């Protein structure tokens, strides 16, 4: 994950929040409590340390006394964790959390790959917070990072154990940043036809007309590991989706006429390897 020695500003956090969580009124400036249609939200910022963890001081009393519904933690520049308060109260109750001054309890979030784990004193009281994570837009970061770093991060990525998160709606759990990394490695170029087209968006930023697809579909258990992603233009993507062209297990293409073709461009797929 990207590490920045800073964290998102409150304004940037507000832009990431789903609309039903949009803060409407500041209730307490010092403790950063806001009213929202989903109840009261407590904000806490922290940057990511070299040890790949971020640390927050939260008062259990504040959460209880103000009837806080959600605690919003800024994880460096990566994004935010929007955590239901009950989960944190359970955590505080189960753990003899070390106290900072002023009755604040310590929350330590460990970043392991693309996962976020709240580690308790007892291993049984670990909480996986990944499903509460709302990522920042990673495009700028991926475009600006040295390509060696992007390669390292892309190779190190392992798939989520749970590909879907269950809840009131069944949501696909996928790593947008990993797809962005693979697009950068392939220089935002279609691996099948070589299409490459940039444009400048309304914010003056350079973007690309490019898509990243799973070789083995998500529904068939395919994830975002480096050998399961293919960089495609919208046209080739549609042909693949509708079965007009096919990708073989050796990453060769069966084209519209049923003829076997090699990928026009490939930097990241290991052609010797099987599709895992
Ligand atoms: Zn194409």
Short mmCIF file of C-alpha atoms and ligand atoms in Angstrom, two decimals:
data_model
loop_
_atom_site.label_atom_id
_atom_site.label_comp_id
_atom_site.label_asym_id
_atom_site.label_seq_id
_atom_site.Cartn_x
_atom_site.Cartn_y
_atom_site.Cartn_z
CA UNK A 1 0.00 0.00 0.00
CA UNK A 2 1.15 3.54 -0.60
CA UNK A 3 2.70 5.20 2.36
CA UNK A 4 2.60 8.93 2.72
CA UNK A 5 3.85 10.89 5.68
CA UNK A 6 0.54 12.63 5.87
CA UNK A 7 -3.14 11.96 6.00
CA UNK A 8 -6.25 13.11 4.19
CA UNK A 9 -7.72 16.44 5.23
CA UNK A 10 -11.20 16.52 6.71
CA UNK A 11 -12.49 18.02 3.46
CA UNK A 12 -11.02 15.12 1.47
CA UNK A 13 -12.50 12.66 3.98
CA UNK A 14 -15.93 14.23 3.53
CA UNK A 15 -15.68 13.71 -0.23
CA UNK A 16 -15.02 9.99 0.30
CA UNK A 17 -17.95 9.46 2.66
CA UNK A 18 -21.13 7.97 1.17
CA UNK A 19 -23.80 10.70 0.94
CA UNK A 20 -25.89 9.25 3.78
CA UNK A 21 -22.89 9.85 6.05
CA UNK A 22 -22.27 13.45 4.93
CA UNK A 23 -21.60 15.57 8.00
CA UNK A 24 -24.20 18.29 8.43
CA UNK A 25 -23.15 20.03 11.63
CA UNK A 26 -20.05 20.27 13.85
CA UNK A 27 -20.99 19.37 17.43
CA UNK A 28 -17.63 19.38 19.17
CA UNK A 29 -14.60 20.99 17.54
CA UNK A 30 -11.94 19.54 19.86
CA UNK A 31 -13.14 15.94 19.62
CA UNK A 32 -14.18 16.38 15.97
CA UNK A 33 -17.74 15.19 16.35
CA UNK A 34 -20.17 15.76 13.49
CA UNK A 35 -23.85 15.15 13.03
CA UNK A 36 -24.88 13.19 9.93
CA UNK A 37 -28.10 11.55 8.68
CA UNK A 38 -26.62 8.22 9.93
CA UNK A 39 -25.98 9.58 13.41
CA UNK A 40 -22.96 11.13 15.06
CA UNK A 41 -19.54 10.55 13.50
CA UNK A 42 -16.24 10.90 15.36
CA UNK A 43 -13.21 11.70 13.18
CA UNK A 44 -9.63 10.71 14.02
CA UNK A 45 -6.59 11.17 11.82
CA UNK A 46 -3.30 9.34 11.81
CA UNK A 47 -0.48 8.86 9.37
CA UNK A 48 0.95 5.44 8.56
CA UNK A 49 4.14 4.63 10.43
CA UNK A 50 7.12 2.79 8.95
CA UNK A 51 5.97 -0.28 10.86
CA UNK A 52 2.85 -0.25 8.63
CA UNK A 53 0.46 0.65 11.37
CA UNK A 54 -1.51 3.69 12.33
CA UNK A 55 -2.43 4.56 15.86
CA UNK A 56 -5.37 6.49 17.23
CA UNK A 57 -6.45 7.62 20.66
CA UNK A 58 -10.18 7.27 21.16
CA UNK A 59 -12.12 7.84 24.38
CA UNK A 60 -14.67 5.14 25.04
CA UNK A 61 -16.55 7.67 27.20
CA UNK A 62 -16.86 10.05 24.24
CA UNK A 63 -18.28 7.30 22.06
CA UNK A 64 -20.81 6.36 24.73
CA UNK A 65 -21.70 9.82 26.10
CA UNK A 66 -22.26 11.42 22.71
CA UNK A 67 -24.01 8.29 21.34
CA UNK A 68 -21.51 8.17 18.47
CA UNK A 69 -22.75 5.91 15.65
CA UNK A 70 -19.61 5.64 13.56
CA UNK A 71 -15.92 6.32 14.10
CA UNK A 72 -14.10 7.48 10.99
CA UNK A 73 -10.34 6.83 10.99
CA UNK A 74 -8.06 8.36 8.37
CA UNK A 75 -5.50 5.76 7.30
CA UNK A 76 -2.74 8.03 6.05
CA UNK A 77 -3.40 8.99 2.47
CA UNK A 78 -4.86 5.56 1.64
CA UNK A 79 -8.45 6.25 2.56
CA UNK A 80 -10.74 5.97 5.56
CA UNK A 81 -12.15 3.30 7.83
CA UNK A 82 -15.78 3.96 8.72
CA UNK A 83 -16.39 1.69 11.69
CA UNK A 84 -19.67 1.11 13.57
CA UNK A 85 -19.21 2.18 17.19
CA UNK A 86 -20.53 -1.12 18.61
CA UNK A 87 -17.54 -2.91 17.12
CA UNK A 88 -15.12 -0.55 18.87
CA UNK A 89 -16.99 -0.76 22.17
CA UNK A 90 -16.71 -4.58 21.96
CA UNK A 91 -13.04 -4.19 21.25
CA UNK A 92 -12.50 -1.90 24.25
CA UNK A 93 -14.46 -4.27 26.49
CA UNK A 94 -12.51 -7.33 25.37
CA UNK A 95 -9.11 -5.70 25.58
CA UNK A 96 -7.21 -4.15 28.37
CA UNK A 97 -6.20 -1.34 26.03
CA UNK A 98 -3.20 0.65 27.14
CA UNK A 99 -4.24 4.12 28.18
CA UNK A 100 -2.88 7.33 26.81
CA UNK A 101 -3.43 10.48 28.86
CA UNK A 102 -6.96 11.85 29.38
CA UNK A 103 -8.60 8.42 29.46
CA UNK A 104 -8.02 7.80 25.78
CA UNK A 105 -7.69 4.20 24.66
CA UNK A 106 -5.28 3.14 22.02
CA UNK A 107 -6.43 1.75 18.69
CA UNK A 108 -3.69 0.22 16.58
CA UNK A 109 -4.56 -0.64 13.00
CA UNK A 110 -2.09 -2.91 11.22
CA UNK A 111 -1.92 -2.74 7.44
CA UNK A 112 -1.17 -6.16 5.99
CA UNK A 113 -1.19 -6.07 2.20
CA UNK A 114 -4.51 -4.42 1.40
CA UNK A 115 -6.09 -5.52 4.67
CA UNK A 116 -6.67 -3.56 7.86
CA UNK A 117 -6.51 -5.43 11.14
CA UNK A 118 -7.30 -4.05 14.57
CA UNK A 119 -5.09 -6.11 16.83
CA UNK A 120 -6.08 -6.80 20.37
CA UNK A 121 -3.96 -7.97 23.28
CA UNK A 122 -5.43 -11.42 22.80
CA UNK A 123 -5.26 -12.90 19.30
CA UNK A 124 -8.88 -13.98 19.67
CA UNK A 125 -9.90 -10.34 19.73
CA UNK A 126 -8.55 -9.41 16.31
CA UNK A 127 -10.97 -7.48 14.15
CA UNK A 128 -10.64 -7.42 10.38
CA UNK A 129 -11.70 -3.90 9.42
CA UNK A 130 -11.12 -4.31 5.67
CA UNK A 131 -14.83 -4.31 4.85
CA UNK A 132 -15.12 -0.84 6.47
CA UNK A 133 -12.41 0.63 4.26
CA UNK A 134 -13.23 3.32 1.71
CA UNK A 135 -10.22 3.90 -0.55
CA UNK A 136 -8.95 7.23 -1.73
CA UNK A 137 -8.60 7.68 -5.49
CA UNK A 138 -5.28 5.95 -6.12
CA UNK A 139 -4.78 7.00 -9.75
CA UNK A 140 -2.56 9.97 -8.90
CA UNK A 141 -0.43 7.94 -6.54
CA UNK A 142 0.05 5.10 -9.01
CA UNK A 143 0.88 7.50 -11.85
CA UNK A 144 3.43 9.41 -9.76
CA UNK A 145 5.23 6.53 -8.00
CA UNK A 146 8.52 5.08 -9.29
CA UNK A 147 7.70 2.11 -11.53
CA UNK A 148 9.96 -0.19 -9.41
CA UNK A 149 7.70 0.41 -6.41
CA UNK A 150 4.61 -0.32 -8.47
CA UNK A 151 6.15 -3.60 -9.65
CA UNK A 152 7.02 -4.64 -6.10
CA UNK A 153 3.54 -3.83 -4.79
CA UNK A 154 1.83 -5.57 -7.72
CA UNK A 155 3.84 -8.78 -7.21
CA UNK A 156 3.31 -8.75 -3.45
CA UNK A 157 -0.46 -8.48 -3.73
CA UNK A 158 -2.39 -11.55 -2.65
CA UNK A 159 -6.09 -12.04 -3.22
CA UNK A 160 -8.65 -11.42 -0.56
CA UNK A 161 -9.64 -14.62 1.17
CA UNK A 162 -13.25 -13.57 0.89
CA UNK A 163 -14.05 -12.35 -2.62
CA UNK A 164 -17.44 -11.06 -1.64
CA UNK A 165 -18.52 -9.18 1.40
CA UNK A 166 -21.90 -10.11 2.67
CA UNK A 167 -24.33 -7.61 4.07
CA UNK A 168 -27.63 -6.10 3.11
CA UNK A 169 -26.21 -6.03 -0.42
CA UNK A 170 -23.68 -8.54 -1.75
CA UNK A 171 -20.62 -6.49 -2.68
CA UNK A 172 -17.67 -7.58 -4.71
CA UNK A 173 -14.49 -7.14 -2.81
CA UNK A 174 -11.78 -6.08 -5.21
CA UNK A 175 -8.58 -4.14 -5.17
CA UNK A 176 -8.89 -1.05 -7.37
CA UNK A 177 -5.33 -0.03 -6.64
CA UNK A 178 -3.98 -3.36 -7.88
CA UNK A 179 -5.85 -2.89 -11.19
CA UNK A 180 -4.40 0.61 -11.42
CA UNK A 181 -0.88 -0.76 -10.82
CA UNK A 182 -1.22 -3.28 -13.66
CA UNK A 183 -2.53 -0.56 -16.01
CA UNK A 184 0.54 1.55 -15.19
CA UNK A 185 2.93 -1.40 -15.73
CA UNK A 186 1.38 -1.93 -19.19
CA UNK A 187 1.68 1.83 -19.84
CA UNK A 188 -2.13 2.11 -20.10
CA UNK A 189 -1.97 0.18 -23.39
CA UNK A 190 -4.41 -2.51 -24.60
CA UNK A 191 -2.57 -5.82 -24.47
CA UNK A 192 -4.61 -7.24 -27.33
CA UNK A 193 -4.65 -4.46 -29.95
CA UNK A 194 -2.14 -1.86 -28.70
CA UNK A 195 -4.72 0.93 -28.29
CA UNK A 196 -3.32 3.79 -26.18
CA UNK A 197 -5.19 7.03 -25.65
CA UNK A 198 -4.84 9.69 -22.97
CA UNK A 199 -7.08 12.66 -22.28
CA UNK A 200 -7.13 15.57 -19.84
CA UNK A 201 -10.06 15.58 -17.43
CA UNK A 202 -11.92 18.60 -16.05
CA UNK A 203 -9.41 18.87 -13.17
CA UNK A 204 -6.54 19.17 -15.64
CA UNK A 205 -5.26 15.65 -14.87
CA UNK A 206 -4.03 13.22 -17.49
CA UNK A 207 -6.18 10.08 -17.61
CA UNK A 208 -6.32 7.12 -19.98
CA UNK A 209 -9.09 5.34 -21.87
CA UNK A 210 -8.24 1.90 -20.57
CA UNK A 211 -9.84 -0.90 -18.55
CA UNK A 212 -8.48 -3.74 -16.47
CA UNK A 213 -10.27 -7.08 -16.63
CA UNK A 214 -10.01 -10.36 -14.75
CA UNK A 215 -8.79 -13.31 -16.85
CA UNK A 216 -10.65 -15.76 -14.63
CA UNK A 217 -13.90 -13.98 -13.83
CA UNK A 218 -14.55 -12.83 -10.30
CA UNK A 219 -17.64 -15.06 -10.21
CA UNK A 220 -15.41 -18.07 -11.00
CA UNK A 221 -13.11 -17.23 -8.09
CA UNK A 222 -10.61 -15.06 -9.96
CA UNK A 223 -9.07 -12.19 -8.02
CA UNK A 224 -6.54 -9.44 -8.58
CA UNK A 225 -3.24 -11.30 -8.33
CA UNK A 226 -0.73 -10.20 -10.96
CA UNK A 227 -1.40 -13.22 -13.22
CA UNK A 228 -5.15 -12.75 -13.39
CA UNK A 229 -5.40 -9.21 -14.77
CA UNK A 230 -5.43 -8.06 -18.37
CA UNK A 231 -5.24 -4.46 -19.60
CA UNK A 232 -7.77 -3.83 -22.35
CA UNK A 233 -9.29 -1.03 -24.41
CA UNK A 234 -13.11 -0.75 -24.10
CA UNK A 235 -13.54 -2.42 -27.50
CA UNK A 236 -11.43 -5.51 -26.78
CA UNK A 237 -12.96 -5.67 -23.29
CA UNK A 238 -16.47 -5.87 -24.78
CA UNK A 239 -15.38 -8.53 -27.30
CA UNK A 240 -13.97 -10.61 -24.45
CA UNK A 241 -17.05 -10.12 -22.25
CA UNK A 242 -19.42 -11.22 -25.03
CA UNK A 243 -17.24 -14.17 -26.04
CA UNK A 244 -16.29 -12.78 -29.48
CA UNK A 245 -12.66 -13.35 -28.54
CA UNK A 246 -11.26 -15.76 -25.94
CA UNK A 247 -8.19 -15.84 -23.74
CA UNK A 248 -6.50 -19.25 -23.60
CA UNK A 249 -4.76 -20.66 -20.54
CA UNK A 250 -1.35 -19.82 -22.08
CA UNK A 251 -2.56 -16.19 -22.45
CA UNK A 252 -2.85 -16.50 -26.23
CA UNK A 253 -5.96 -15.02 -27.88
CA UNK A 254 -8.52 -16.78 -30.00
CA UNK A 255 -9.70 -13.98 -32.28
CA UNK A 256 -13.00 -13.28 -34.08
CA UNK A 257 -12.10 -15.82 -36.79
CA UNK A 258 -11.10 -18.50 -34.32
CA UNK A 259 -7.41 -17.92 -35.07
CA UNK A 260 -4.80 -18.07 -32.34
CA UNK A 261 -2.86 -14.84 -31.78
CA UNK A 262 -0.28 -13.77 -29.22
CA UNK A 263 -0.79 -10.75 -27.00
CA UNK A 264 0.41 -7.61 -28.74
CA UNK A 265 1.90 -6.27 -25.54
CA UNK A 266 2.73 -8.01 -22.29
CA UNK A 267 4.93 -6.87 -19.44
CA UNK A 268 3.30 -8.36 -16.36
CA UNK A 269 1.93 -11.83 -17.22
CA UNK A 270 4.28 -14.72 -16.73
CA UNK A 271 3.82 -16.58 -20.02
CA UNK A 272 5.49 -19.71 -18.68
CA UNK A 273 3.11 -19.92 -15.78
CA UNK A 274 -0.32 -21.43 -15.82
CA UNK A 275 -3.24 -19.22 -15.05
CA UNK A 276 -3.60 -19.88 -11.36
ZN1 LIG B 1 -7.85 -3.31 -27.66
#
